[in-house]
CSV table of C-alpha atoms (C1' of nucleotides) in Angstrom, one decimal:
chain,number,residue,atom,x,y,z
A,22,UNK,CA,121.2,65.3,237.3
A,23,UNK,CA,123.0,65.5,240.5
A,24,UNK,CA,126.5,65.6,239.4
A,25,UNK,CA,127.2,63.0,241.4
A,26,UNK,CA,129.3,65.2,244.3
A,27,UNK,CA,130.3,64.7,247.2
A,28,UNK,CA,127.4,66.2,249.7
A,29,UNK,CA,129.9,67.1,251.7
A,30,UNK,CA,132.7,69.5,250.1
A,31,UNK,CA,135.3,69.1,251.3
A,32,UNK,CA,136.9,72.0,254.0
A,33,UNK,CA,139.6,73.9,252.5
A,34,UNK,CA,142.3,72.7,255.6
A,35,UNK,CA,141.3,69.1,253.7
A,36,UNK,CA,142.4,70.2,250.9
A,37,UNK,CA,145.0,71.9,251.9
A,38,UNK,CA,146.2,68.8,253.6
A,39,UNK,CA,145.5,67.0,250.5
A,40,UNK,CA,148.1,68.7,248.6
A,41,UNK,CA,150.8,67.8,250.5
A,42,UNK,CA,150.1,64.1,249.1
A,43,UNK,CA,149.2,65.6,245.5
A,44,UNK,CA,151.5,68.4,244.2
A,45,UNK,CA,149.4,68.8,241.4
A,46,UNK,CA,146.6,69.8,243.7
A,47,UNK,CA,146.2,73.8,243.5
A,48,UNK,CA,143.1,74.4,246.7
A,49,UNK,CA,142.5,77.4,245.6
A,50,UNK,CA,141.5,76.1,242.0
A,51,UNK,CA,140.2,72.7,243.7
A,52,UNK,CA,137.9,74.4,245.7
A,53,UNK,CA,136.5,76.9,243.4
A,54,UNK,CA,136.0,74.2,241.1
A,55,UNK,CA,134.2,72.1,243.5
A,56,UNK,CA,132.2,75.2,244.7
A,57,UNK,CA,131.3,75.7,240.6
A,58,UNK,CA,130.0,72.1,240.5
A,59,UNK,CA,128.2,72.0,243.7
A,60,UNK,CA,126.5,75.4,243.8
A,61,UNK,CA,125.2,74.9,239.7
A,62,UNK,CA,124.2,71.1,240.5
A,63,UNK,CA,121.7,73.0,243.4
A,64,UNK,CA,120.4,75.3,241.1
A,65,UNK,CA,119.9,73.0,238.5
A,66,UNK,CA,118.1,70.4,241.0
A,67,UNK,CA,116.1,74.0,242.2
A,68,UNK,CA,115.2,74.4,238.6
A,69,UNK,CA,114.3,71.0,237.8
A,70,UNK,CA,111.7,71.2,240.6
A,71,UNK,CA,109.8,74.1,239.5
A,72,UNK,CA,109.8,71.9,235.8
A,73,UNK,CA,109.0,68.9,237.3
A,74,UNK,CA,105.8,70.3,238.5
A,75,UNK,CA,104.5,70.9,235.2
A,76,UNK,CA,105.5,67.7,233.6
A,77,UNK,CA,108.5,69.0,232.4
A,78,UNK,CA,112.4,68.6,232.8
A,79,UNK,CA,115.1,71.2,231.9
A,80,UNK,CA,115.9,69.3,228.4
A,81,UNK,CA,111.7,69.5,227.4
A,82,UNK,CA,111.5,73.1,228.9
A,83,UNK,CA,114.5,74.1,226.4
A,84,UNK,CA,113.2,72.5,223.3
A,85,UNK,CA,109.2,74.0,224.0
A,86,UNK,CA,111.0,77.5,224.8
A,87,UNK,CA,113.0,77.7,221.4
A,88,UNK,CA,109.6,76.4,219.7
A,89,UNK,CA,107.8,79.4,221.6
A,90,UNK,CA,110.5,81.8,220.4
A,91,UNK,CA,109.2,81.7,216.5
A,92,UNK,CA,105.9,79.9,217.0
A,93,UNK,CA,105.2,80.3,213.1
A,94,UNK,CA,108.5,80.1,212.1
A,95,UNK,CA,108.7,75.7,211.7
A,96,UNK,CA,111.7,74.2,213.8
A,97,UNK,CA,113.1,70.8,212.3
A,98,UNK,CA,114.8,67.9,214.6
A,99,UNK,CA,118.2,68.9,213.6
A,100,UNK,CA,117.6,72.5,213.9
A,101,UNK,CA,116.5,72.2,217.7
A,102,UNK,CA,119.2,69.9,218.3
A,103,UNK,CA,122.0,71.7,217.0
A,104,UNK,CA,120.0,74.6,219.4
A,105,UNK,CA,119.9,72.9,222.2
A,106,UNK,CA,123.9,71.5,221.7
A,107,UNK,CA,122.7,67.6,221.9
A,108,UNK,CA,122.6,65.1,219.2
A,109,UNK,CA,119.9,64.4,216.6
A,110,UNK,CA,119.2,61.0,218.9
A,111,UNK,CA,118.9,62.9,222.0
A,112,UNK,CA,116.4,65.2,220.7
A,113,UNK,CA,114.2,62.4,218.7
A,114,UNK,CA,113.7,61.2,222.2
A,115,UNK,CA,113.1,64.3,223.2
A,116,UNK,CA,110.4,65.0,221.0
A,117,UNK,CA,109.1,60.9,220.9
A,118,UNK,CA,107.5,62.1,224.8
A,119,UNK,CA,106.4,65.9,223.6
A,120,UNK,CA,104.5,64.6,221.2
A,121,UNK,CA,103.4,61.6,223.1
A,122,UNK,CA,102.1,64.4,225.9
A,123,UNK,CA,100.2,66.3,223.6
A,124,UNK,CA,102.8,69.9,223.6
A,125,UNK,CA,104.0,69.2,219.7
A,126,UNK,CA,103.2,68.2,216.3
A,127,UNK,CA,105.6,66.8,214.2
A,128,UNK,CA,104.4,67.2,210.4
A,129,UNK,CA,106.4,66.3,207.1
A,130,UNK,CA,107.9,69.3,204.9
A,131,UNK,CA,106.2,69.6,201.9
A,132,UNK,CA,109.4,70.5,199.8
A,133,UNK,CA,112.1,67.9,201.1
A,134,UNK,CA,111.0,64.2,202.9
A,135,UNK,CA,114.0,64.1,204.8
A,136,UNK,CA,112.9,67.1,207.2
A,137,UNK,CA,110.4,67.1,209.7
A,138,UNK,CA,108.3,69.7,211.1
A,139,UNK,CA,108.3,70.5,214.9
A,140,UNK,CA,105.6,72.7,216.2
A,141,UNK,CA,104.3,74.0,219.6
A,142,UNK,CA,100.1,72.7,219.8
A,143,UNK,CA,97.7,74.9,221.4
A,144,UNK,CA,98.4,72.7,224.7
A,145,UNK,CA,102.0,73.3,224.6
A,146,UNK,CA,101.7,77.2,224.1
A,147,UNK,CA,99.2,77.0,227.0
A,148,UNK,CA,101.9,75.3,228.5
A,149,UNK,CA,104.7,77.3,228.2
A,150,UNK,CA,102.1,80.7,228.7
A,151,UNK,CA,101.9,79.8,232.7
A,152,UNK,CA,105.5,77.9,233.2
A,153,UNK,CA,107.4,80.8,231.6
A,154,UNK,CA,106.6,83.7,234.7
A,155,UNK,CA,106.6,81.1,236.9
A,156,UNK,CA,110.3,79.7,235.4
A,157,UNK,CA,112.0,83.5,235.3
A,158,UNK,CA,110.6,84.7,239.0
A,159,UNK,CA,112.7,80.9,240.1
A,160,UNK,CA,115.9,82.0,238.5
A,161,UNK,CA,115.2,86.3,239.7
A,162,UNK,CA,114.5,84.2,243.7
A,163,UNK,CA,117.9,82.0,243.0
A,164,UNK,CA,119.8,84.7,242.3
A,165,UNK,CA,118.8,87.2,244.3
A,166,UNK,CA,121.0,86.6,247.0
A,167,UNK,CA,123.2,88.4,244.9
A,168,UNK,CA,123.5,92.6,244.0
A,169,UNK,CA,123.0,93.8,240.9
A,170,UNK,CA,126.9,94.5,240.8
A,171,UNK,CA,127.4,90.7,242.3
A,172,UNK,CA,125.7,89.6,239.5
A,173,UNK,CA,128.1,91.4,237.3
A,174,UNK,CA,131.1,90.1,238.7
A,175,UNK,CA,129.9,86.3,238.5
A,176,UNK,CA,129.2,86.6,234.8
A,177,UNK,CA,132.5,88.5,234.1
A,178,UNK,CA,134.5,85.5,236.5
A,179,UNK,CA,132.3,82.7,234.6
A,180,UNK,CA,133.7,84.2,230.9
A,181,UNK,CA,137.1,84.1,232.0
A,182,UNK,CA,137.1,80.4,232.7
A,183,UNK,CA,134.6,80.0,230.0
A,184,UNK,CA,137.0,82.1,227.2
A,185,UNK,CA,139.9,79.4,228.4
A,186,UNK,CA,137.6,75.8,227.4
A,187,UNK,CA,136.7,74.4,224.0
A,188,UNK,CA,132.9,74.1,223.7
A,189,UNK,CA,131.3,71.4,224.9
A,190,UNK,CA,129.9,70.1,221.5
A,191,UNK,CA,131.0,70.5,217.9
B,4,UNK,CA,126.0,65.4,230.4
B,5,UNK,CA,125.5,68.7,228.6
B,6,UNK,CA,122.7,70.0,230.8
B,7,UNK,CA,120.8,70.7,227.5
B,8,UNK,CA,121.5,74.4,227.1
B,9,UNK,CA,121.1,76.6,224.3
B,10,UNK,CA,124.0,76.6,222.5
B,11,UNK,CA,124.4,80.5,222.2
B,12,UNK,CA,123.1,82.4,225.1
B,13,UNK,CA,121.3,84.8,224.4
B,14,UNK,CA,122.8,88.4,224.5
B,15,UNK,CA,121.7,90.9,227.0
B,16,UNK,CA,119.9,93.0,224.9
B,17,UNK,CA,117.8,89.8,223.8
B,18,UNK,CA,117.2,89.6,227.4
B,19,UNK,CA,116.5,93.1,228.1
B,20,UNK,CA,114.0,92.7,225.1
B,21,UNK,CA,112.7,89.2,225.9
B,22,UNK,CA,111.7,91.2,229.3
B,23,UNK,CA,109.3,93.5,228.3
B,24,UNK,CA,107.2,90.5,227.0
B,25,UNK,CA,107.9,88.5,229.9
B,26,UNK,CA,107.8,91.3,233.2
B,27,UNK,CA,108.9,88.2,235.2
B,28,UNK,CA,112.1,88.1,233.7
B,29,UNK,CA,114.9,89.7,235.6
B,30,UNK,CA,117.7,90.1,232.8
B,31,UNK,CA,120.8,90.2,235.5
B,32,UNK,CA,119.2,87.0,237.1
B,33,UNK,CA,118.8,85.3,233.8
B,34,UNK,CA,122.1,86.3,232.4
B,35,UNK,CA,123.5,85.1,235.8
B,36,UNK,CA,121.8,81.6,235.7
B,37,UNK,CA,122.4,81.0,232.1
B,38,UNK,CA,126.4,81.3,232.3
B,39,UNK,CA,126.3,79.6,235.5
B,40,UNK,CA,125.2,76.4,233.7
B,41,UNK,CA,126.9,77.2,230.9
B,42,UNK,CA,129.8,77.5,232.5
B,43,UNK,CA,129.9,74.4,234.0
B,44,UNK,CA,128.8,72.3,232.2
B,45,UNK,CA,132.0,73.3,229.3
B,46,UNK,CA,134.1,72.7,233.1
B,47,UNK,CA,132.4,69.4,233.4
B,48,UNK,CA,132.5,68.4,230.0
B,49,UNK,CA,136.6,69.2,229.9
B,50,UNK,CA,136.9,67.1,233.7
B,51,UNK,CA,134.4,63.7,231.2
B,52,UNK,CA,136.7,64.3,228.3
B,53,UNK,CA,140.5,63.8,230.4
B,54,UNK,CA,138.8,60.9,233.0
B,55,UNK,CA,137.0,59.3,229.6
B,56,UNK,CA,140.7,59.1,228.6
B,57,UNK,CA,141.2,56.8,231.4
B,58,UNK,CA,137.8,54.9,230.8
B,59,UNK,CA,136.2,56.6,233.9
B,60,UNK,CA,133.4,58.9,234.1
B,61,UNK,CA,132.7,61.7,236.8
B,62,UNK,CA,130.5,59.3,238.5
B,63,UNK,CA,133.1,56.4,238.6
B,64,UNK,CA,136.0,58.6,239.6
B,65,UNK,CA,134.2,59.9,242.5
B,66,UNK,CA,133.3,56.6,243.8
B,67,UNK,CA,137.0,55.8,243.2
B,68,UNK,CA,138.5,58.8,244.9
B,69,UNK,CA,136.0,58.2,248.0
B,70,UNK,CA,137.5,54.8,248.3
B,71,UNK,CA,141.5,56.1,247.4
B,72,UNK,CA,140.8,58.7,250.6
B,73,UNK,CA,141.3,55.5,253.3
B,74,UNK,CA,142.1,52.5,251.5
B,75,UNK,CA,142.4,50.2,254.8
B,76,UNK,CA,139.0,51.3,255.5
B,77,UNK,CA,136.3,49.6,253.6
B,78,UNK,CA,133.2,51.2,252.6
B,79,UNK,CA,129.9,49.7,252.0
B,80,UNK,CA,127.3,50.5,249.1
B,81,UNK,CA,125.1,52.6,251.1
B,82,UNK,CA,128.1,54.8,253.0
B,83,UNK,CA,129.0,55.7,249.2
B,84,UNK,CA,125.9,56.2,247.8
B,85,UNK,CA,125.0,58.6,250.6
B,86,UNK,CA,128.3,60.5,250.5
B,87,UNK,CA,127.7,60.8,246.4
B,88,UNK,CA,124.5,62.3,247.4
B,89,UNK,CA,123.3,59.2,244.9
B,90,UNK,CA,120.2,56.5,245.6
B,91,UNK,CA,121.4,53.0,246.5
B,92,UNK,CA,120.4,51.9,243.1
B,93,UNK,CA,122.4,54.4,241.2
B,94,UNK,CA,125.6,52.9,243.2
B,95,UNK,CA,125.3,49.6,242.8
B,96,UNK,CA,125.3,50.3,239.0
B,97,UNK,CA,128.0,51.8,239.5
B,98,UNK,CA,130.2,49.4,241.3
B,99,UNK,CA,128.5,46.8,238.7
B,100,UNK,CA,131.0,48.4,236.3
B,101,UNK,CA,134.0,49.3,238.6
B,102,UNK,CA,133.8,45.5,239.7
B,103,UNK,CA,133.2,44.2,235.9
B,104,UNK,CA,136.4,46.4,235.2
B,105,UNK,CA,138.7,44.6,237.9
B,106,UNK,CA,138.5,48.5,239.8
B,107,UNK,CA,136.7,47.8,243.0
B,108,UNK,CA,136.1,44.6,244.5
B,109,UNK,CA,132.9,43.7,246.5
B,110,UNK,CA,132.5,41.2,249.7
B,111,UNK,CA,130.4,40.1,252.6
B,112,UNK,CA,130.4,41.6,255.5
B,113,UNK,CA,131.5,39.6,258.6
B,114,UNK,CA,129.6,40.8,261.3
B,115,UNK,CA,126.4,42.2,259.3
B,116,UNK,CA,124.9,39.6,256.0
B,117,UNK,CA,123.5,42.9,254.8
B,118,UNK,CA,126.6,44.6,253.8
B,119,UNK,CA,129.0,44.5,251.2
B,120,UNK,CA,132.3,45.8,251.9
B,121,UNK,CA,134.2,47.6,248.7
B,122,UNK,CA,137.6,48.0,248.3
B,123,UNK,CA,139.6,49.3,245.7
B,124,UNK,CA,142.0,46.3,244.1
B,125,UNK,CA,145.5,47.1,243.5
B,126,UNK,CA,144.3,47.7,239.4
B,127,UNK,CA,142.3,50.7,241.1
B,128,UNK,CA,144.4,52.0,243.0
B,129,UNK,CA,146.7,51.9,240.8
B,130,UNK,CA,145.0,53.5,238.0
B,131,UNK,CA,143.7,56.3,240.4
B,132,UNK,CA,147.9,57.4,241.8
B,133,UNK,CA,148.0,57.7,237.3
B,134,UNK,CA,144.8,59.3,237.1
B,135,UNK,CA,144.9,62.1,240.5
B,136,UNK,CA,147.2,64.3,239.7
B,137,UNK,CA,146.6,65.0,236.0
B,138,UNK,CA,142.9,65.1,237.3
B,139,UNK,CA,144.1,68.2,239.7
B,140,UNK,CA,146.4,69.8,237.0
B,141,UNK,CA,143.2,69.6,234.8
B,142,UNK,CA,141.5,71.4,237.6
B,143,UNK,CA,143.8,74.2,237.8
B,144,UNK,CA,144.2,74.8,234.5
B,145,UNK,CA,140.8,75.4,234.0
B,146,UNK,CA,141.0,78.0,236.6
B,147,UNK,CA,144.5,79.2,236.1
B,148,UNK,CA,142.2,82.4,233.9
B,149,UNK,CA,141.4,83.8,237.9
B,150,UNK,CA,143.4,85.2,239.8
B,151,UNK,CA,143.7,84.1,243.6
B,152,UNK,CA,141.4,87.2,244.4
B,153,UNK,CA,139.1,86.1,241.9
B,154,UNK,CA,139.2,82.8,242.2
B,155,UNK,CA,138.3,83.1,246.3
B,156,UNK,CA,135.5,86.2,244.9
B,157,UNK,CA,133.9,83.0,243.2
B,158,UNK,CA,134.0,80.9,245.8
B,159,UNK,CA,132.0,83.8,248.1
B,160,UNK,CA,129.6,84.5,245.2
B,161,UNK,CA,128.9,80.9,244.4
B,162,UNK,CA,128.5,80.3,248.9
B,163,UNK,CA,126.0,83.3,248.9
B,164,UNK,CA,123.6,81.7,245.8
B,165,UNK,CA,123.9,77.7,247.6
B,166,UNK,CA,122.8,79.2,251.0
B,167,UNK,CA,119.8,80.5,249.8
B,168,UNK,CA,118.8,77.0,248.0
B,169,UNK,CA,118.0,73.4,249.5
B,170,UNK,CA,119.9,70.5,249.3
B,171,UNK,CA,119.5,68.8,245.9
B,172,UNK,CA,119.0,65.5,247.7
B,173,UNK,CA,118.4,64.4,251.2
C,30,DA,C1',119.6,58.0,184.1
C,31,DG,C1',122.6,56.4,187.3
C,32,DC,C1',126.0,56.9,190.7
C,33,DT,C1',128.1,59.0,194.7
C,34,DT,C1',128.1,61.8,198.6
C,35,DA,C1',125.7,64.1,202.1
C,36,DT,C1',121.8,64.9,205.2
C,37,DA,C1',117.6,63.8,208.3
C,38,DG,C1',115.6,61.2,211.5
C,39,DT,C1',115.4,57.0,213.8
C,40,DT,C1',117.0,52.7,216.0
C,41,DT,C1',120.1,50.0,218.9
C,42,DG,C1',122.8,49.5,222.8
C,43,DG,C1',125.0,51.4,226.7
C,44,DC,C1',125.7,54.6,230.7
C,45,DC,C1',124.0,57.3,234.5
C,46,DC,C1',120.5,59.1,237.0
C,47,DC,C1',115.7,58.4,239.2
C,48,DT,C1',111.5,56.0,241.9
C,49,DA,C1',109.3,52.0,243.5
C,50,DA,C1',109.3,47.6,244.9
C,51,DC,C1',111.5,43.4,246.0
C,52,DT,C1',114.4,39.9,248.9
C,53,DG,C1',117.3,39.0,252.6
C,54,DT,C1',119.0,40.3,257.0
C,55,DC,C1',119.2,42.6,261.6
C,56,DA,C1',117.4,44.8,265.9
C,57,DG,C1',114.2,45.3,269.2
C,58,DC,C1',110.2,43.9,271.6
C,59,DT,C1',106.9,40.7,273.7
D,24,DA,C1',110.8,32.0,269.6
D,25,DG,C1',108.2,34.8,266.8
D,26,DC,C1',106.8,39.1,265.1
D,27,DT,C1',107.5,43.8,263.5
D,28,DG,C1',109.9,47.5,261.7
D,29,DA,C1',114.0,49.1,259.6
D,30,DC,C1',118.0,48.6,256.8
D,31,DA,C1',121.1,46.9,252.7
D,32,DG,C1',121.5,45.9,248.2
D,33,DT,C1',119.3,44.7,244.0
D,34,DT,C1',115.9,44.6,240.3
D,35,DA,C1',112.5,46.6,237.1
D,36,DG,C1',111.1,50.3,234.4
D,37,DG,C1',111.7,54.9,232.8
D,38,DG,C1',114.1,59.4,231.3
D,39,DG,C1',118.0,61.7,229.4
D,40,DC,C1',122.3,61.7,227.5
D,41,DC,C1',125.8,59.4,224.2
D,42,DA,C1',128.0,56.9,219.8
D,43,DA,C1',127.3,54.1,216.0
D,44,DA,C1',124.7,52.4,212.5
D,45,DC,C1',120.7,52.2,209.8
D,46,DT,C1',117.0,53.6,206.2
D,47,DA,C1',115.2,57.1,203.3
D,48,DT,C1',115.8,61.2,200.7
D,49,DA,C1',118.2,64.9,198.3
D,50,DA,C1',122.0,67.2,195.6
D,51,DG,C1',125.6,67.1,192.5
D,52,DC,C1',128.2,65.1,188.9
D,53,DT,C1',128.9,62.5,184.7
DNA sequence: AGCTTATAGTTTGGCCCCTAACTGTCAGCT
DNA sequence: AGCTGACAGTTAGGGGCCAAACTATAAGCT
């Protein structure tokens, strides 16, 4: 996604000036929260490149990586959903093109009908064996603009506001 | 949009153990990226939730707010969509429903047959004097958990990781 | 055995994004 | 005047998300 922002953010005089028409408008909270927005809407475009190449998206790239965490241990639709935080649908369509492309195998379970089986094949692990290095030396290059102390700090700020929201999905 | 993330991050040590199978993996970097979306996407999901309230989405009250900024100044599809950082197409969906809903109003351009000049109606504008300030007291209660310092320590943390990455669109 | 409630996965329809291609219009050139 | 190239906005088709509703199956209870 972009997340549909402005391109432009605006300067912090703007907002400033802004203000003085909205009371309600903190700039020191507008303009972090713009900055939070903008700056994670780049790296997720930057990420989505890398992907991209390899036939994948973010959403595909999560659901092969949690099959490649257990790759004998069966995943089912729900379970991958619930995973990921998305809904059964979402991930049925998910799977529809993974399996379409060849990277999984959806098999019945013996032991109830309702469930499906969700497996990596040999061309998904192949997959996921060359985008993996490729995907973790992208987020070490995005993020190295940062210190190791930096780093730190961002997750520790990031908590604070994250501690103060209800998650995203039940 | 929930940007499709795991639900749970993983912990550090999972990282720190992930990364001896994967010497790619940079566990700071990862930790760093992962709350980063994580983060915002439970900020963006809170900002969906109060403008759904109001039948808008992120997408609909940025359009909106671009056209709220100078009201006597009319915008055309293409001035909108470039200032979203959105394709042509994307926007005229979008002011397909912001016209259907009596928010935005489309006509010809005088001088030029190729452009359509939008205006907000008087239904969008005043939805948008309802729907602006609880929007900003949303924004700063979601980062009332920072302090100033902190808050302006994010800001120069989340400038140094966007000057190191391209544009997400041209 | 039959009924009720719950679960799994899918389907339908919609929204928001994209690319590519289309039609209509304008500007500049000859 | 006519042609060419560029621009504006839209359409078509697709992907990724959602909610709601559907069909099929399982579990528990009587």
């Amino acid at each position: 996604m972009p997340l549909l922002l402005l391109k432009e953010l605006p300067r912090f005089e703007c907002l400033l000036e802004a203000a003085q028409r909205y009371p309600d408008l903190h700039p020191e909270s507008t303009e972090a929260f713009l900055h939070l927005l903008r700056t994670t809407d780049l790296v997720f475009a930057a990420d989505s490149r890398l992907l991209s190449q390899h036939q994948l998206s973010p959403g595909r790239f999560t659901v092969l990586m949690q099959l490649n965490r257990h790759p004998d241990l069966p995943e089912t639709p729900a379970t991958l959903a619930d995973a990921a935080g998305v809904t059964r649908a979402t991930m049925t369509g998910l799977l529809d093109t993974l399996e379409k492309d060849g990277l999984v195998r959806r098999s019945p379970a013996p032991s109830d009908r309702r469930l499906t089986l969700i497996q990596l094949t040999e061309a998904g692990t192949a997959l996921m064996n060359r985008v993996i290095p490729e995907y973790f030396r992208n987020v070490a290059a995005m993020m190295a603009p940062l210190s190791p102390e930096e780093r730190a700090q961002l997750v520790g700020l990031l908590q604070k506001i994250e501690r103060n929201l209800p998650p995203s999905v039940d």
